[in-house]
Short mmCIF file of C-alpha atoms and ligand atoms in Angstrom, two decimals:
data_model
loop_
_atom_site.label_atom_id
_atom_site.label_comp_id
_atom_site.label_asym_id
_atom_site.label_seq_id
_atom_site.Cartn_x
_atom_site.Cartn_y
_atom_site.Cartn_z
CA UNK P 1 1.51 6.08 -14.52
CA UNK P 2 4.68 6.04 -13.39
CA UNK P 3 8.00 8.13 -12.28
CA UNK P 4 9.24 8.54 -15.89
CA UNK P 5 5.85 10.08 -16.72
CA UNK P 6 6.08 12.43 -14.13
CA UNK P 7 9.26 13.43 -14.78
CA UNK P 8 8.20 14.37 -18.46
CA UNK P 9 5.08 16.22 -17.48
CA UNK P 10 7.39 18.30 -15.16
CA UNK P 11 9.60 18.76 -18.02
CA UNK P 12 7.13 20.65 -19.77
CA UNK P 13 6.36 23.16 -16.36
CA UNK P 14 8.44 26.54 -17.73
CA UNK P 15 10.16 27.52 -14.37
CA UNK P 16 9.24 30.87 -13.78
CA UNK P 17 12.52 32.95 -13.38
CA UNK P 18 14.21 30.98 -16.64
CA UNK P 19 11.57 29.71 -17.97
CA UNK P 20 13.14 26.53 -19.06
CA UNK P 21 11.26 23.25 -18.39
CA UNK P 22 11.44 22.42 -14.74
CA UNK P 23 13.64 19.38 -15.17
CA UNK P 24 15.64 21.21 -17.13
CA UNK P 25 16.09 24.84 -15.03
CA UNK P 26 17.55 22.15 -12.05
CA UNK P 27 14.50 22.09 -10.11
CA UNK P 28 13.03 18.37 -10.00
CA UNK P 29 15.09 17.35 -7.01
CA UNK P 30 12.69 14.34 -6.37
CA UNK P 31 9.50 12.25 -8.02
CA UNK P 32 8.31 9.00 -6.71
CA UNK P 33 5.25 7.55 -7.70
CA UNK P 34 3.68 4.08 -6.18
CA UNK P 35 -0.24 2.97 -6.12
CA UNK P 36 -1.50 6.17 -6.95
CA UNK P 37 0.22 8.68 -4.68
CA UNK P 38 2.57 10.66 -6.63
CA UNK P 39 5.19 13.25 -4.76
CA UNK P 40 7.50 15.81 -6.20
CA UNK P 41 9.85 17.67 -4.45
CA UNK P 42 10.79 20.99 -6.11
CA UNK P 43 14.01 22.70 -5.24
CA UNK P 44 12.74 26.49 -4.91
CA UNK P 45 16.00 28.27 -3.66
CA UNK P 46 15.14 31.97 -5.44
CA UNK P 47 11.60 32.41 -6.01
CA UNK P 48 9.49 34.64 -4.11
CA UNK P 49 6.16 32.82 -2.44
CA UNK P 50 4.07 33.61 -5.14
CA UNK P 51 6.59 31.94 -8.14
CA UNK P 52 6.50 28.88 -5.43
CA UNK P 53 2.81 28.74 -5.56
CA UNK P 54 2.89 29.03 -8.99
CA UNK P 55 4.95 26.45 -9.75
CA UNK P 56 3.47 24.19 -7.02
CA UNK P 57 0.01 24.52 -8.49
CA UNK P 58 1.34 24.47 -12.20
CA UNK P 59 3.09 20.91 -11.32
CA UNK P 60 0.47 19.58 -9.72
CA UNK P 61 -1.63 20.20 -12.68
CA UNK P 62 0.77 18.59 -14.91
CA UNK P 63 1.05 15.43 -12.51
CA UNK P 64 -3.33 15.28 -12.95
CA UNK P 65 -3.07 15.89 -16.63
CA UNK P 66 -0.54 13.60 -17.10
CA UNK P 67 -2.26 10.58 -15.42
CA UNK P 68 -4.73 11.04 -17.86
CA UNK P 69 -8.14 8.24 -16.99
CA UNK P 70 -5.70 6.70 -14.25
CA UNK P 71 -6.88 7.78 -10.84
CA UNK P 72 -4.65 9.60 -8.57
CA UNK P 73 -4.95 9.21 -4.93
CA UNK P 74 -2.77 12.39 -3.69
CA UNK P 75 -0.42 14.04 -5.60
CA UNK P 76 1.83 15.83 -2.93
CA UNK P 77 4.66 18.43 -3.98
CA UNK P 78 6.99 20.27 -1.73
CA UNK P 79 8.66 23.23 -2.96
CA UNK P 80 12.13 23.39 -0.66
CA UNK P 81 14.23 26.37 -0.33
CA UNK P 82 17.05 24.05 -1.90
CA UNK P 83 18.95 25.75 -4.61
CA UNK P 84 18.64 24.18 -8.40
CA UNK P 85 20.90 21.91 -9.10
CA UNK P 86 23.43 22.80 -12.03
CA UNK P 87 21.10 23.57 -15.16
CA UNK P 88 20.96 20.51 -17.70
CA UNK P 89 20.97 20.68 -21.34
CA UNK P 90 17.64 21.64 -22.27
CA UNK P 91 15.91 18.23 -24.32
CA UNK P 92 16.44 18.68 -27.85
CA UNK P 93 12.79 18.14 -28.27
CA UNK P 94 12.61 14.36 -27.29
CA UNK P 95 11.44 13.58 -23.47
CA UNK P 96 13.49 11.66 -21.62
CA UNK P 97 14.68 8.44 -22.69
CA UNK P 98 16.93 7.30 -19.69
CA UNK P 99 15.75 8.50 -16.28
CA UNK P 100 17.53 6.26 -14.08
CA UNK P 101 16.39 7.19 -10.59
CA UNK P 102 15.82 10.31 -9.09
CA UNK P 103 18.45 12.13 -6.86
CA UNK P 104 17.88 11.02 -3.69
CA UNK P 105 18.21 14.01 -1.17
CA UNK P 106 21.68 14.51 -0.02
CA UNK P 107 22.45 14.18 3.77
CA UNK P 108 18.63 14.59 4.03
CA UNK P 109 16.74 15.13 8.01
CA UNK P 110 18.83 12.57 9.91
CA UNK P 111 22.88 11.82 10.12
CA UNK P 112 22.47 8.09 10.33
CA UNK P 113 25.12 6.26 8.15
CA UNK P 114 22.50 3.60 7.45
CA UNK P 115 18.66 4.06 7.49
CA UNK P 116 16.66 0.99 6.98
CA UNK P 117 12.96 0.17 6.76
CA UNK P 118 11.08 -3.03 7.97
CA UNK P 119 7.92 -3.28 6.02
CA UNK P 120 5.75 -6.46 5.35
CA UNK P 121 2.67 -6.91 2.79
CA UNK P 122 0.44 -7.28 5.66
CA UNK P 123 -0.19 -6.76 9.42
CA UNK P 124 0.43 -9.44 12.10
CA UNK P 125 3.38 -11.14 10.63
CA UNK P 126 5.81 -9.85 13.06
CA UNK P 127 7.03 -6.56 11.40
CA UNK P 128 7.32 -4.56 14.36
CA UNK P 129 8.94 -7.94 16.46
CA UNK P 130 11.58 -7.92 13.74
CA UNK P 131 12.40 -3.79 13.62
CA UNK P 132 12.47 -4.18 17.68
CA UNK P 133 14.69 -6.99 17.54
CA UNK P 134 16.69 -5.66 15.02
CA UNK P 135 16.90 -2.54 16.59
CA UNK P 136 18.29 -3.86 19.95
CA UNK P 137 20.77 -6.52 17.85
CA UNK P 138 22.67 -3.89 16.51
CA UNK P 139 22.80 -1.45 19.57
CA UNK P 140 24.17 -4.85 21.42
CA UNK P 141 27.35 -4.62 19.03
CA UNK P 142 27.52 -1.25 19.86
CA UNK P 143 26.06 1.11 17.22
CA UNK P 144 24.18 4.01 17.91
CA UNK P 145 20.66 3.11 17.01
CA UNK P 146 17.70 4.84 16.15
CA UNK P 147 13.85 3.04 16.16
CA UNK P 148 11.34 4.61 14.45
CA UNK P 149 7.55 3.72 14.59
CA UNK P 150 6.55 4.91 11.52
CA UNK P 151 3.67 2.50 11.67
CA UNK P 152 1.68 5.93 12.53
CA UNK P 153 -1.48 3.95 11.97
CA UNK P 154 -1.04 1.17 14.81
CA UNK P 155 1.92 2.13 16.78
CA UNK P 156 3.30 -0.74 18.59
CA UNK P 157 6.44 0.25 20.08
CA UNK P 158 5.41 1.62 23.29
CA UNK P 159 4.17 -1.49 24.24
CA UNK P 160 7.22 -3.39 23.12
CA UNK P 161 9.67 -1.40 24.02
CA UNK P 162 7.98 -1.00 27.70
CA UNK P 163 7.85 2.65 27.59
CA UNK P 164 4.34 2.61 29.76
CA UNK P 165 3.71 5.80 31.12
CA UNK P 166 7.34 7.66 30.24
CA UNK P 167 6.16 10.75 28.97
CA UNK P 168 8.06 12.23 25.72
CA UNK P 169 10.20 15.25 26.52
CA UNK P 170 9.14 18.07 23.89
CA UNK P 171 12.09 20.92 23.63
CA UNK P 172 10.54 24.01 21.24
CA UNK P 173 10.16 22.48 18.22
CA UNK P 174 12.58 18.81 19.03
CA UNK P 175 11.53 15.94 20.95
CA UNK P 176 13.33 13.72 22.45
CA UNK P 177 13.86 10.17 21.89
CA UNK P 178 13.39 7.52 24.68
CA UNK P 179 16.64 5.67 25.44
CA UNK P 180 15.79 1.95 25.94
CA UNK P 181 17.16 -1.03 25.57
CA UNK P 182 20.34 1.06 24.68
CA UNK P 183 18.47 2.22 21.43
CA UNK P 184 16.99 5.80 20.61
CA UNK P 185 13.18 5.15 19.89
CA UNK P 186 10.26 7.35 18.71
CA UNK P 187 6.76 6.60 18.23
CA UNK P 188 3.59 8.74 17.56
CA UNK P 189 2.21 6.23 20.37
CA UNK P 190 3.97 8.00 23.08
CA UNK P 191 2.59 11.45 21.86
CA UNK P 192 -1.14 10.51 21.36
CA UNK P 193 -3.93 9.43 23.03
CA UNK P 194 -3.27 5.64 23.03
CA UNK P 195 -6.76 4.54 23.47
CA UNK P 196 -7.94 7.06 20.63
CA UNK P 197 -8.11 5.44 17.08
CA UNK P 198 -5.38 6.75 14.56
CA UNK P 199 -6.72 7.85 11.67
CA UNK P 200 -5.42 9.86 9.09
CA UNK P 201 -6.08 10.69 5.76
CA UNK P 202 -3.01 10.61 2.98
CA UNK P 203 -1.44 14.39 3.82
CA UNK P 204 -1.64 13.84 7.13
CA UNK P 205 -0.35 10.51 7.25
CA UNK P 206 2.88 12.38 5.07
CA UNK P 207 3.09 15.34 7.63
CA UNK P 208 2.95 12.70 11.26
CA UNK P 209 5.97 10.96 9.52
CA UNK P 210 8.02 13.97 8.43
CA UNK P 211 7.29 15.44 11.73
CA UNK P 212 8.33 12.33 13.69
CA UNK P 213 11.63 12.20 11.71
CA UNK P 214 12.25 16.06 11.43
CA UNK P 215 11.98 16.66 15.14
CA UNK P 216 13.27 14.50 16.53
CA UNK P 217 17.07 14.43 18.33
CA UNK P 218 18.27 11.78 16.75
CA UNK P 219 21.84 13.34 16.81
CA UNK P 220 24.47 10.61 15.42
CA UNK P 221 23.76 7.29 14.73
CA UNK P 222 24.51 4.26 13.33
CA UNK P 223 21.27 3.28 12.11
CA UNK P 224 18.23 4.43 12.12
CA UNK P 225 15.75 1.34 11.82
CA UNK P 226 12.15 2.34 10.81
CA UNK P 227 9.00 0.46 11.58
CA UNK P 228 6.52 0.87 8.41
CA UNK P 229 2.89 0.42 8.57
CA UNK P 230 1.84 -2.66 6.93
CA UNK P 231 1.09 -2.68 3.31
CA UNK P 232 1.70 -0.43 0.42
CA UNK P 233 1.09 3.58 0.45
CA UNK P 234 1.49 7.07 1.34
CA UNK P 235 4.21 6.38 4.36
CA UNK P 236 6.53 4.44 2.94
CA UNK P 237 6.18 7.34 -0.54
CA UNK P 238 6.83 10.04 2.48
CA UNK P 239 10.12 7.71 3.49
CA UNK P 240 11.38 7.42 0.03
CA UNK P 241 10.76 10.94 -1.05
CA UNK P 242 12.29 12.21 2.79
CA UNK P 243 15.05 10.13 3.34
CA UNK P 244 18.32 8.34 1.57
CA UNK P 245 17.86 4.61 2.64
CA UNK P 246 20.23 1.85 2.36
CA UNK P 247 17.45 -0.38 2.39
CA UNK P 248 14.06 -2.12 2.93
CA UNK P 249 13.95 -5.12 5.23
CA UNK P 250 10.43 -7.47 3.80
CA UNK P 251 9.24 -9.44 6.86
CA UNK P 252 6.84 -12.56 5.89
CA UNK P 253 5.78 -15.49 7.23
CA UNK P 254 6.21 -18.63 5.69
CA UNK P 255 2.21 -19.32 3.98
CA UNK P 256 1.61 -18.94 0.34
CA UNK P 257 -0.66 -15.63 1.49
CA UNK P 258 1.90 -13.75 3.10
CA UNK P 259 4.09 -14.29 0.15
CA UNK P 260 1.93 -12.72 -2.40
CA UNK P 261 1.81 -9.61 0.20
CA UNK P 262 5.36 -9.44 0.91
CA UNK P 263 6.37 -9.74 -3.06
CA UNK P 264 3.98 -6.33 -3.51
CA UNK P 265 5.90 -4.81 -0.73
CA UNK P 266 8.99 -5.95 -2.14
CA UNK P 267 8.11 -4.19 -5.92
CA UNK P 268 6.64 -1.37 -4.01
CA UNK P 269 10.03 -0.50 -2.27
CA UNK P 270 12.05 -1.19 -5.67
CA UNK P 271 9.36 0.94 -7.60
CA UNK P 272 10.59 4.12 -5.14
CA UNK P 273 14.05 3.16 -5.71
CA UNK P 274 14.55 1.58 -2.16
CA UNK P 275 16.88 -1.44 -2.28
CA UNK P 276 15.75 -4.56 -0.69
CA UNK P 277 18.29 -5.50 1.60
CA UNK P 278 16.15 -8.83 1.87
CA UNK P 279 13.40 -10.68 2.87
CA UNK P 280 13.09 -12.29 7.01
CA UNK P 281 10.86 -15.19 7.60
CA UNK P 282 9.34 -14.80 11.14
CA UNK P 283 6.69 -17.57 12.48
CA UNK P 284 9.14 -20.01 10.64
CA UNK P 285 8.46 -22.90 12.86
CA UNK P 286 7.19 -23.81 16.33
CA UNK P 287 9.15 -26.16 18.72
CA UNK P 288 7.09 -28.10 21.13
CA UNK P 289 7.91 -28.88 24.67
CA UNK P 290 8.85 -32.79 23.35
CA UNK P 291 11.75 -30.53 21.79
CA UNK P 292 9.91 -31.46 18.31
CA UNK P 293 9.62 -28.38 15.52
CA UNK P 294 6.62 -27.93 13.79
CA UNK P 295 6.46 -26.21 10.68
CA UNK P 296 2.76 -24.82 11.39
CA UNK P 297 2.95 -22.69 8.24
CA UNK P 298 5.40 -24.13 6.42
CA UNK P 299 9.18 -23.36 6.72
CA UNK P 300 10.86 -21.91 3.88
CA UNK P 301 8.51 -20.50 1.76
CA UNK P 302 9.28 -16.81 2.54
CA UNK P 303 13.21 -18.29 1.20
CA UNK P 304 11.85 -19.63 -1.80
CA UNK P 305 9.86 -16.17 -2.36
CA UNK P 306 13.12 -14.48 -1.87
CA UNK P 307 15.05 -16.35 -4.09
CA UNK P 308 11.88 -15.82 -6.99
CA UNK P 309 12.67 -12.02 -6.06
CA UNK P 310 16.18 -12.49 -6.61
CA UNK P 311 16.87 -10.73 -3.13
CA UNK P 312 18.91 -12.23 -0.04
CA UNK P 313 17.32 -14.40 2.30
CA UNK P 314 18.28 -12.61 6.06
CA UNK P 315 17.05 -15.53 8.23
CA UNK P 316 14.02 -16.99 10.06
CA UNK P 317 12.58 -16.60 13.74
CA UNK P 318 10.40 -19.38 15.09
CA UNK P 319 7.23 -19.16 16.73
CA UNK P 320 8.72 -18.94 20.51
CA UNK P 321 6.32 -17.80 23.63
CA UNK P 322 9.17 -16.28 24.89
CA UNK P 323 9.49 -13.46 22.33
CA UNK P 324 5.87 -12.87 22.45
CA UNK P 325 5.94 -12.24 26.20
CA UNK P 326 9.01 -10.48 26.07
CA UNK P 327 7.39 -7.99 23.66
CA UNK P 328 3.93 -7.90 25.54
CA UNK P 329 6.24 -6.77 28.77
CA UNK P 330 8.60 -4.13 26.56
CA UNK P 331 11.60 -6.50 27.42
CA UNK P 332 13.49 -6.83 23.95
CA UNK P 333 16.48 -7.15 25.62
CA UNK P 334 15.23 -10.50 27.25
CA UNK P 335 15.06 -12.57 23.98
CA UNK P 336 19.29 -12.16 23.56
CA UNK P 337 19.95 -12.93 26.83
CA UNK P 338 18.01 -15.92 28.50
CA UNK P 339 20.47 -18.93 29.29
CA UNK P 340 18.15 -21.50 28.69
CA UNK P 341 18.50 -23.46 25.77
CA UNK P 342 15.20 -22.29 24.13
CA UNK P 343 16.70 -18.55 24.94
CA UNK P 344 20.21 -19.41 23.43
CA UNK P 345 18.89 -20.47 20.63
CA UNK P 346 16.32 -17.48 19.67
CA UNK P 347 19.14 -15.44 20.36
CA UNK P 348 21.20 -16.90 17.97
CA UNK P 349 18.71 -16.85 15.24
CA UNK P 350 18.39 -12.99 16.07
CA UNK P 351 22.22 -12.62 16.49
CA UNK P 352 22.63 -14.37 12.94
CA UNK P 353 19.31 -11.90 11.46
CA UNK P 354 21.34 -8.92 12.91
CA UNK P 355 24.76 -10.11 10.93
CA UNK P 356 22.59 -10.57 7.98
CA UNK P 357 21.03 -6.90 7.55
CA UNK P 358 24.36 -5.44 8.84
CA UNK P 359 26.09 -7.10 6.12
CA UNK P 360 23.21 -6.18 3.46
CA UNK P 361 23.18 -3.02 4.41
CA UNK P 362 26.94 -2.26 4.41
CA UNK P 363 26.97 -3.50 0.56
CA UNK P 364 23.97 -1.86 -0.65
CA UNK P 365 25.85 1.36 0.80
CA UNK P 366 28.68 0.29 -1.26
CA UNK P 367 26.57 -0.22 -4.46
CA UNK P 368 24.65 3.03 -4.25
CA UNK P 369 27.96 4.89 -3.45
CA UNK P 370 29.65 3.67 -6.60
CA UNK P 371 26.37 3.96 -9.04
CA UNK P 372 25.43 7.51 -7.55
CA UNK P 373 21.83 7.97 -9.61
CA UNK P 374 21.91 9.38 -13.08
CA UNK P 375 19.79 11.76 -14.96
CA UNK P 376 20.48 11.23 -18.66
CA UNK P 377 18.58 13.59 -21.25
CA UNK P 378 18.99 12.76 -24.70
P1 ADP T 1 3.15 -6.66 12.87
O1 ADP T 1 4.05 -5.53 13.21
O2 ADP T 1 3.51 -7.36 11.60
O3 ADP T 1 1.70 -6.32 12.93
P2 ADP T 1 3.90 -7.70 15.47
O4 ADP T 1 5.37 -7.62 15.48
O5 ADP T 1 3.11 -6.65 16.18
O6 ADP T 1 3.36 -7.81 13.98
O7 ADP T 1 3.51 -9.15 15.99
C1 ADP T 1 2.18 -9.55 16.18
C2 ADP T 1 2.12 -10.45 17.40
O8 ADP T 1 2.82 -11.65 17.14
C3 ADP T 1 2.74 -9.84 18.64
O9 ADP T 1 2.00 -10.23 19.76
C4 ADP T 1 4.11 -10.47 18.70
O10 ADP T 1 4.63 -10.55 20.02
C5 ADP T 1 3.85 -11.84 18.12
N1 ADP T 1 5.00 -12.41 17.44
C6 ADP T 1 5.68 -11.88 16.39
N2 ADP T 1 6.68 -12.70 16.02
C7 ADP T 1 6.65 -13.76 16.86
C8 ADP T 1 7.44 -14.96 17.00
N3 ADP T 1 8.44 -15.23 16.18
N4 ADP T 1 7.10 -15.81 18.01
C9 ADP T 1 6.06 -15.54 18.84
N5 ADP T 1 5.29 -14.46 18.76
C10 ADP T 1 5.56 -13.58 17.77
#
């Protein structure tokens, strides 16, 4: 299974005002498929509920039919109030031999200029250190940032960001964010029962992360840096399908194990058409109070996985007590500013990470902007 199947099955769904195929009529304005959750997004400007239902149901069935013996773990699809696009030629009979990528949604729930994820193959490698950090880097050149927990299943940010008790300020149908650290942050964490266990099934998981990102007052911003859960699934489909992103950020550490988890992250983002801006190796090495490093898991293997990848290497973070604690009290701020020499230097390994993804990000802008995704029909 795959997008390019999907997009054939839905070729063959009449539409039900023209009753040309759906990708034909203008109406497939998004398919991404990854590990068994597959999501459509149907532009439905002009049909009455019951031709949306229909067409819902009828391209959902074609999704099922189409992965054949291959088990599907949730096929969602949205039907939008969004207009067709302009009509293609109908296929002469042939499916689709070139679909490129799918049209990401235009402007799309948040005006950021850049949004960018921070995923990593597997929990505990310092994913949510790294968005934090990240987060507070660029605000501290003075863009207008955005931090997203979207890891919906183990929030971290309230902790790390030390929003405690700081109760989230719900206006009708917006919340909004929490400015700290000089950065505009929102996390499910703040809104739920922090002691309760988070557990949610697929649709749900899709409808806390639209939510989070729908409602809430972002307003302007630089960049909007999202913290993914761990792993591979139905969030980081929700992202893709949701939102225009200039990239993923893969965070790793430096052991052979990580690396096999990071890669699948890696070909998960490029299999929903989400750039990797690059790969981050946190936990690089540890130094010792004799002022000795130790490269406890290895230095540079998360580089050498990058360059395998053929993706840019954004720079490592060592193993410092000081980052830990800062995060444990909420005081990102801390690791960028501490005189000592042990401070100066984290800080300049985070200042040169920041530089990194800024520069990434500004080219993979560049690149999508000039190769604008293509639907070719022949
Ligand atoms: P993930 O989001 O991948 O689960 P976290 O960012 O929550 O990982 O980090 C897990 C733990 O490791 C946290 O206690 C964090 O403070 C600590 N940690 C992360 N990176 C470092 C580092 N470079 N040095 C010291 N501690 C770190």
């Amino acid at each position: 299974m795959d997008k390019n199947t999907i997009q054939q099955a839905l070729a063959a769904v009449p539409h039900p005002v023209s009753g040309a195929g759906l990708l034909a009529a203008g109406a497939v304005a998004k398919v991404a498929y990854c590990d068994g959750y597959a999501s459509v997004r149907l532009n439905g400007g002009g049909l009455n509920p019951a031709q949306r239902k229909a067409v819902e149901d009828a391209a959902r069935a074609a999704v099922i039919r189409a992965a054949g013996a291959e088990p599907l773990r949730d096929v969602h699809v949205e039907v939008t109030d969004d207009a067709p696009d302009a009509p293609l030629p109908e296929p002469k009979r042939a499916a689709p031999t070139a679909a490129k990528a799918e049209p990401a949604p235009a402007g799309g729930p948040v005006n950021a200029r850049h949004i960018i994820a921070v995923g990593a193959g597997k929990g505990g490698v310092g994913k949510s250190s790294i968005a934090v950090n990240l987060a507070v880097g660029l605000a501290r050149k003075g863009h207008a940032v955005g931090l997203m927990d979207g890891d919906i299943y183990g929030p971290s940010l309230p902790t790390m960001l030390g929003l405690g008790a700081i109760e989230a300020a719900v206006r009708g149908r917006t919340i909004e964010p929490f400015l700290v650290h000089n950065v505009k942050a929102m996390t499910i964490g703040a809104l739920v029962d922090p002691d309760k266990p988070l557990v949610w099934r697929g649709p749900m998981a899709h409808g806390a992360f639209k939510q989070l990102v729908e409602q809430t007052n972002w307003g302007e911003l630089d960049y909007l840096v999202i913290d993914l859960p761990p792993g591979t699934g139905d969030v980081a489909l929700t992202m893709a399908q949701l939102l225009r992103l200039s990239g993923a950020v893969v965070v790793c550490t430096p052991q052979k194990v990580a690396q096999d988890d990071a890669v699948r992250a890696a070909k998960m983002f490029q299999q929903l058409g989400i750039e990797v801006l690059g790969v981050v190796e946190n936990m690089s090495w540890f130094v010792g109070d004799d002022g000795k490093e130790y490269d406890i898991f290895g230095r540079g293997g998360a580089q050498r996985m990058a360059q395998r990848l053929g993706v840019p290497f954004l720079g490592a973070v060592p193993i410092t007590m000081a980052l830990r604690e800062n995060s444990d009290r909420g005081d990102p701020t801390a690791n960028f500013t501490d005189p000592s020499p042990a401070g100066r230097r984290l800080a300049a390994h985070l200042a040169a990470l920041v530089n990194n993804v800024e520069n990434q990000a500004a080219l993979a802008s560049v690149r999508q902007g000039r190769t604008r995704p293509t639907l070719t029909i022949s």
